[in-house]
Amino acid sequence: MMSCLWITARGGRWQALFVTLCLLKLSSVSGQARYSVPEEQAEGSFVGNIARDLGLDVARLISGKARIITKGSRQYVDLNRDKGTLVIKERIDREELCGKTTPCSFSFEVILENPIQLYRVTVEVIDINDNSPSFPKEEIGLKIVENAAAGTRFSLVSADDPDVGINDIQKYMLKPSDHFKLEVQSQSDGGKFIEMVLQTPLDRENEETHSLVLIASDGGEPHRSGTVRIHITVLDANDNAPVCSQPVYKADVKENSPEGTVVTTVGANDADKGVNGEVTYSIPHLAKVAKQRFEVNVKTGEIKVAGNLDFEKSKIYQLNIQASDHGGYSDTCKVIIQIIDENDNIPSIQLMSFSNSISEDSPPGTTIAVINVDDEDSDGNGVVKCSINSDIPFKIESSLTGYYTIVTEDFLDRESIPEYNITITVSDQGSPPLTSSKNINVKVSDVNDSPPRFDQSEYSKTVPENNSPGFSVFTLSASDADWGQNARISYFLEEKEINGAAVSSLVSVNSENGVIHAVRSFDYEQIKWIEFNVTARDAGSPPLSSVATVKILIQDQNDNPPQVLYPVQTGGSLVAEMVPRSADVSYLVTKVVAVDVDSGQNAWLSYKLQKATDRALFEVGLQNGEIRTIRQVTDKDAVKQRLTVIVEDNGQPSRSATVIVNVAVADSFPEVLSEFTDFTHDKEYNDNLTFYLVLALAVVSFLFITCLVVIISVKIYRWRQSRIMFHSNLPVIPYYPPRYSDTLGTGTLQHVYNYEVCRTTDSRKSDCKFGTAGSQNVLIMDPSATGTMQRIQSEKSILDEPDSPLEVSCNMQIIYFFEHCFFELN
């Protein structure tokens, strides 16, 4: 009758009708059926023939609109009315449904109408061996002293297998078993307490470490197993182990006790002193759930509540507290904690489906999470209300009973808000109401909807010419509001031609950091500026880009000297400007024309008269380079005038060029020609030449006699030295004065002496010189009107002849001198 009332309470406006039908047609549950199915069956698997087992035919199921009623939010079994069978609707996980509870079953009701009939169906879920034993850690580290006595026990972590019965853990094995054996004890809560017992003493000097494997095996078919590696480090002797004050401690604690509540305190004593006598407490091997609930003080042994305790989930906990000293000895104290139940159930929130990332271009109404809320309390305390915080563009909607969906309410923009924290709050209608909340973080994933942006659309930079190749001009910078690959910017140079050259041959851009480098040295005289475009492109798909214009202005440097265009300087002929002797003041003689390929002040030229035969006769215009007369030309002025003009630019530092202007002061061309080409052979010239020849002959004769005397003296000196050495056994070490060299071991002479004979350009006077070591260059003007210049260089070494070097050298020098002198005379 209660079931009927429960049904009619949810019947809405048909409540009165259903109550009447219940009173007339139904007095109690008509019958019940029980089935058994293995867990993890596929959807649609056969459970049982409900029509046959309840004594109903298929037509009655169809006419009575038979359906399944469940109390929970999940319906594992579905009714096929056409066949009268029960089939699996969704995956059944026995471990999720019942945990370690056995037997495991769930119930539901089958209801029919006209007349109303209610049947209870119980389905038992049979465990299969679908889980392997697992240890909390992959490796256990133990430190054991070498003098540990045989029989010393070391507690090990136990494995966990969600399966039950024969599919649960059946045995443990320890490999290898040279020094240790394994002992397994059953605990009051159904778990296993594993201890490793030392059988044979350890010797650190022989073997400092040991590696063991603990294997946990279940009894299912096929067998499943899990392993954990035990790494043992053998320590030097510590002969006293801590001893717990009592082997077993028992304590009671209320559920929902606040964190930090002291449950009990364990104690242990160590007979050692100092560091070896200090005892520390730990829980080395503890199930994950228990580890979240309790913690032990390392120094005092106080056991405190570290998490929420729930009687409905676990009624008893057993902790194995290990008391250890610093030498590796330890003892284990068992602590059994009984949880005292209180009425403290609060609404629970279960996240059934959740997407922690949502694209920023998702439309409103996109679902990001599905949650299930439940309260184990009943009546008003079990009615819950669910809500989320209101400062976000999301809303919560109710779908099925106990199910809510969180959907987007507006468009999202990652560049404005990259993530949202959603707080889901569930409260019941109890007094006082109990509330629970859950926070979820939703990140807005980026869409490549923002192109890169430069700091400015146009860039301008001035670079001096003659820069070194690879010179860093400046750096472009672009930013992208997107994230990740969509914000990764690369820079590209748009190819174009500048003055017939590809822009890539002039500049380059680093694709990673936007640094613009000069590929080669710029020349202002060839190119004044470079204008090109740089594209910033992100790595999105499809990529977005923007363009900036870059203009590099080449700054002129004073790297070119002035170039003289007129008068033309030639090496083969003599060019002269004629000025009549009747020329007045400011007579324009000629104009020096020069250019400078630089620009600006680097190309401003000034002209200055550096040297002149007669400075009082000519001047040069500072700006125009015009050479004019300063005064009236007279008959006393020399025919040949030589002006040296220097042309300077205005750069820093300035550069200059020099031009020589030959000016002939004459009224006719024959007069100029005779002045430049005719030579007068007068008596004074011959007298001077005879004097110099006689003087030269006397000097040469003196040198020849001096050489003979020196040669004879050296010969006599060496003959006497050879006689002395002939009667002595001492080694002979020759001595050479500075600036002298040995000439085949026969004598010494300075390295080089040159005799040079030169003729001047403007007379027949000869010049005979006795030169020092080295060589000299003499510029000779040929008087035969050819105007060419010849360079004579003479150098003769007296060391060239191997035989009689001193005599031959002197003779050759005399002969050389006379040949040149006679050549001048003829």
PDB file of N, CA and C in Angstrom, residues 159 209 276 278 290 332 421 424 471 488 514 520 522 549 596 599 651 674 807 820:
ATOM      1  N   ALA A 159      48.266  -4.846  -0.660  1.00  0.00           N
ATOM      2  CA  ALA A 159      47.692  -4.484  -1.947  1.00  0.00           C
ATOM      3  C   ALA A 159      46.187  -4.330  -1.816  1.00  0.00           C
ATOM      4  N   THR A 209      72.880  -3.446  -0.250  1.00  0.00           N
ATOM      5  CA  THR A 209      71.483  -3.283  -0.634  1.00  0.00           C
ATOM      6  C   THR A 209      70.900  -4.622  -1.061  1.00  0.00           C
ATOM      7  N   ASN A 276      70.385   7.710  18.161  1.00  0.00           N
ATOM      8  CA  ASN A 276      69.799   6.383  18.003  1.00  0.00           C
ATOM      9  C   ASN A 276      68.626   6.164  18.933  1.00  0.00           C
ATOM     10  N   GLU A 278      66.337   8.593  19.558  1.00  0.00           N
ATOM     11  CA  GLU A 278      65.225   9.441  19.166  1.00  0.00           C
ATOM     12  C   GLU A 278      64.252   8.645  18.296  1.00  0.00           C
ATOM     13  N   ALA A 290      42.248   6.052   4.091  1.00  0.00           N
ATOM     14  CA  ALA A 290      42.638   6.314   5.477  1.00  0.00           C
ATOM     15  C   ALA A 290      43.710   7.384   5.557  1.00  0.00           C
ATOM     16  N   THR A 332      55.974  -1.620  15.338  1.00  0.00           N
ATOM     17  CA  THR A 332      54.681  -1.219  14.803  1.00  0.00           C
ATOM     18  C   THR A 332      53.619  -1.310  15.883  1.00  0.00           C
ATOM     19  N   ASN A 421      35.801  30.590 -13.047  1.00  0.00           N
ATOM     20  CA  ASN A 421      35.627  29.702 -11.906  1.00  0.00           C
ATOM     21  C   ASN A 421      34.135  29.645 -11.585  1.00  0.00           C
ATOM     22  N   ILE A 424      29.383  25.704  -7.903  1.00  0.00           N
ATOM     23  CA  ILE A 424      28.075  25.038  -7.875  1.00  0.00           C
ATOM     24  C   ILE A 424      27.679  24.857  -6.415  1.00  0.00           C
ATOM     25  N   PHE A 471      74.935  44.586 -40.011  1.00  0.00           N
ATOM     26  CA  PHE A 471      74.619  45.618 -39.013  1.00  0.00           C
ATOM     27  C   PHE A 471      73.130  45.588 -38.675  1.00  0.00           C
ATOM     28  N   ARG A 488      51.986  33.157 -31.771  1.00  0.00           N
ATOM     29  CA  ARG A 488      53.389  33.039 -32.171  1.00  0.00           C
ATOM     30  C   ARG A 488      53.593  33.766 -33.499  1.00  0.00           C
ATOM     31  N   GLY A 514      62.181  39.799 -35.307  1.00  0.00           N
ATOM     32  CA  GLY A 514      61.887  41.016 -36.047  1.00  0.00           C
ATOM     33  C   GLY A 514      63.056  41.965 -36.199  1.00  0.00           C
ATOM     34  N   ARG A 520      74.293  44.172 -46.771  1.00  0.00           N
ATOM     35  CA  ARG A 520      75.571  44.648 -47.297  1.00  0.00           C
ATOM     36  C   ARG A 520      75.767  46.097 -46.878  1.00  0.00           C
ATOM     37  N   PHE A 522      75.829  49.954 -47.243  1.00  0.00           N
ATOM     38  CA  PHE A 522      75.077  50.900 -48.047  1.00  0.00           C
ATOM     39  C   PHE A 522      75.999  52.004 -48.568  1.00  0.00           C
ATOM     40  N   THR A 549      55.155  49.295 -43.014  1.00  0.00           N
ATOM     41  CA  THR A 549      56.076  49.870 -43.994  1.00  0.00           C
ATOM     42  C   THR A 549      57.324  50.370 -43.284  1.00  0.00           C
ATOM     43  N   ASP A 596      82.340  66.683 -56.031  1.00  0.00           N
ATOM     44  CA  ASP A 596      82.380  65.705 -54.933  1.00  0.00           C
ATOM     45  C   ASP A 596      81.074  64.933 -54.989  1.00  0.00           C
ATOM     46  N   SER A 599      77.067  64.392 -50.675  1.00  0.00           N
ATOM     47  CA  SER A 599      75.982  65.363 -50.710  1.00  0.00           C
ATOM     48  C   SER A 599      76.038  66.231 -49.472  1.00  0.00           C
ATOM     49  N   GLY A 651      83.300  68.252 -45.127  1.00  0.00           N
ATOM     50  CA  GLY A 651      82.968  67.132 -44.247  1.00  0.00           C
ATOM     51  C   GLY A 651      83.822  67.116 -42.991  1.00  0.00           C
ATOM     52  N   SER A 674     110.193  78.060 -76.208  1.00  0.00           N
ATOM     53  CA  SER A 674     111.636  78.181 -75.982  1.00  0.00           C
ATOM     54  C   SER A 674     111.957  78.171 -74.500  1.00  0.00           C
ATOM     55  N   GLU A 807     138.706  44.403 -54.346  1.00  0.00           N
ATOM     56  CA  GLU A 807     139.322  45.017 -55.518  1.00  0.00           C
ATOM     57  C   GLU A 807     138.307  45.158 -56.642  1.00  0.00           C
ATOM     58  N   HIS A 820     129.260  57.158 -66.640  1.00  0.00           N
ATOM     59  CA  HIS A 820     128.185  58.137 -66.542  1.00  0.00           C
ATOM     60  C   HIS A 820     128.690  59.557 -66.783  1.00  0.00           C
TER      61      HIS A 820
END
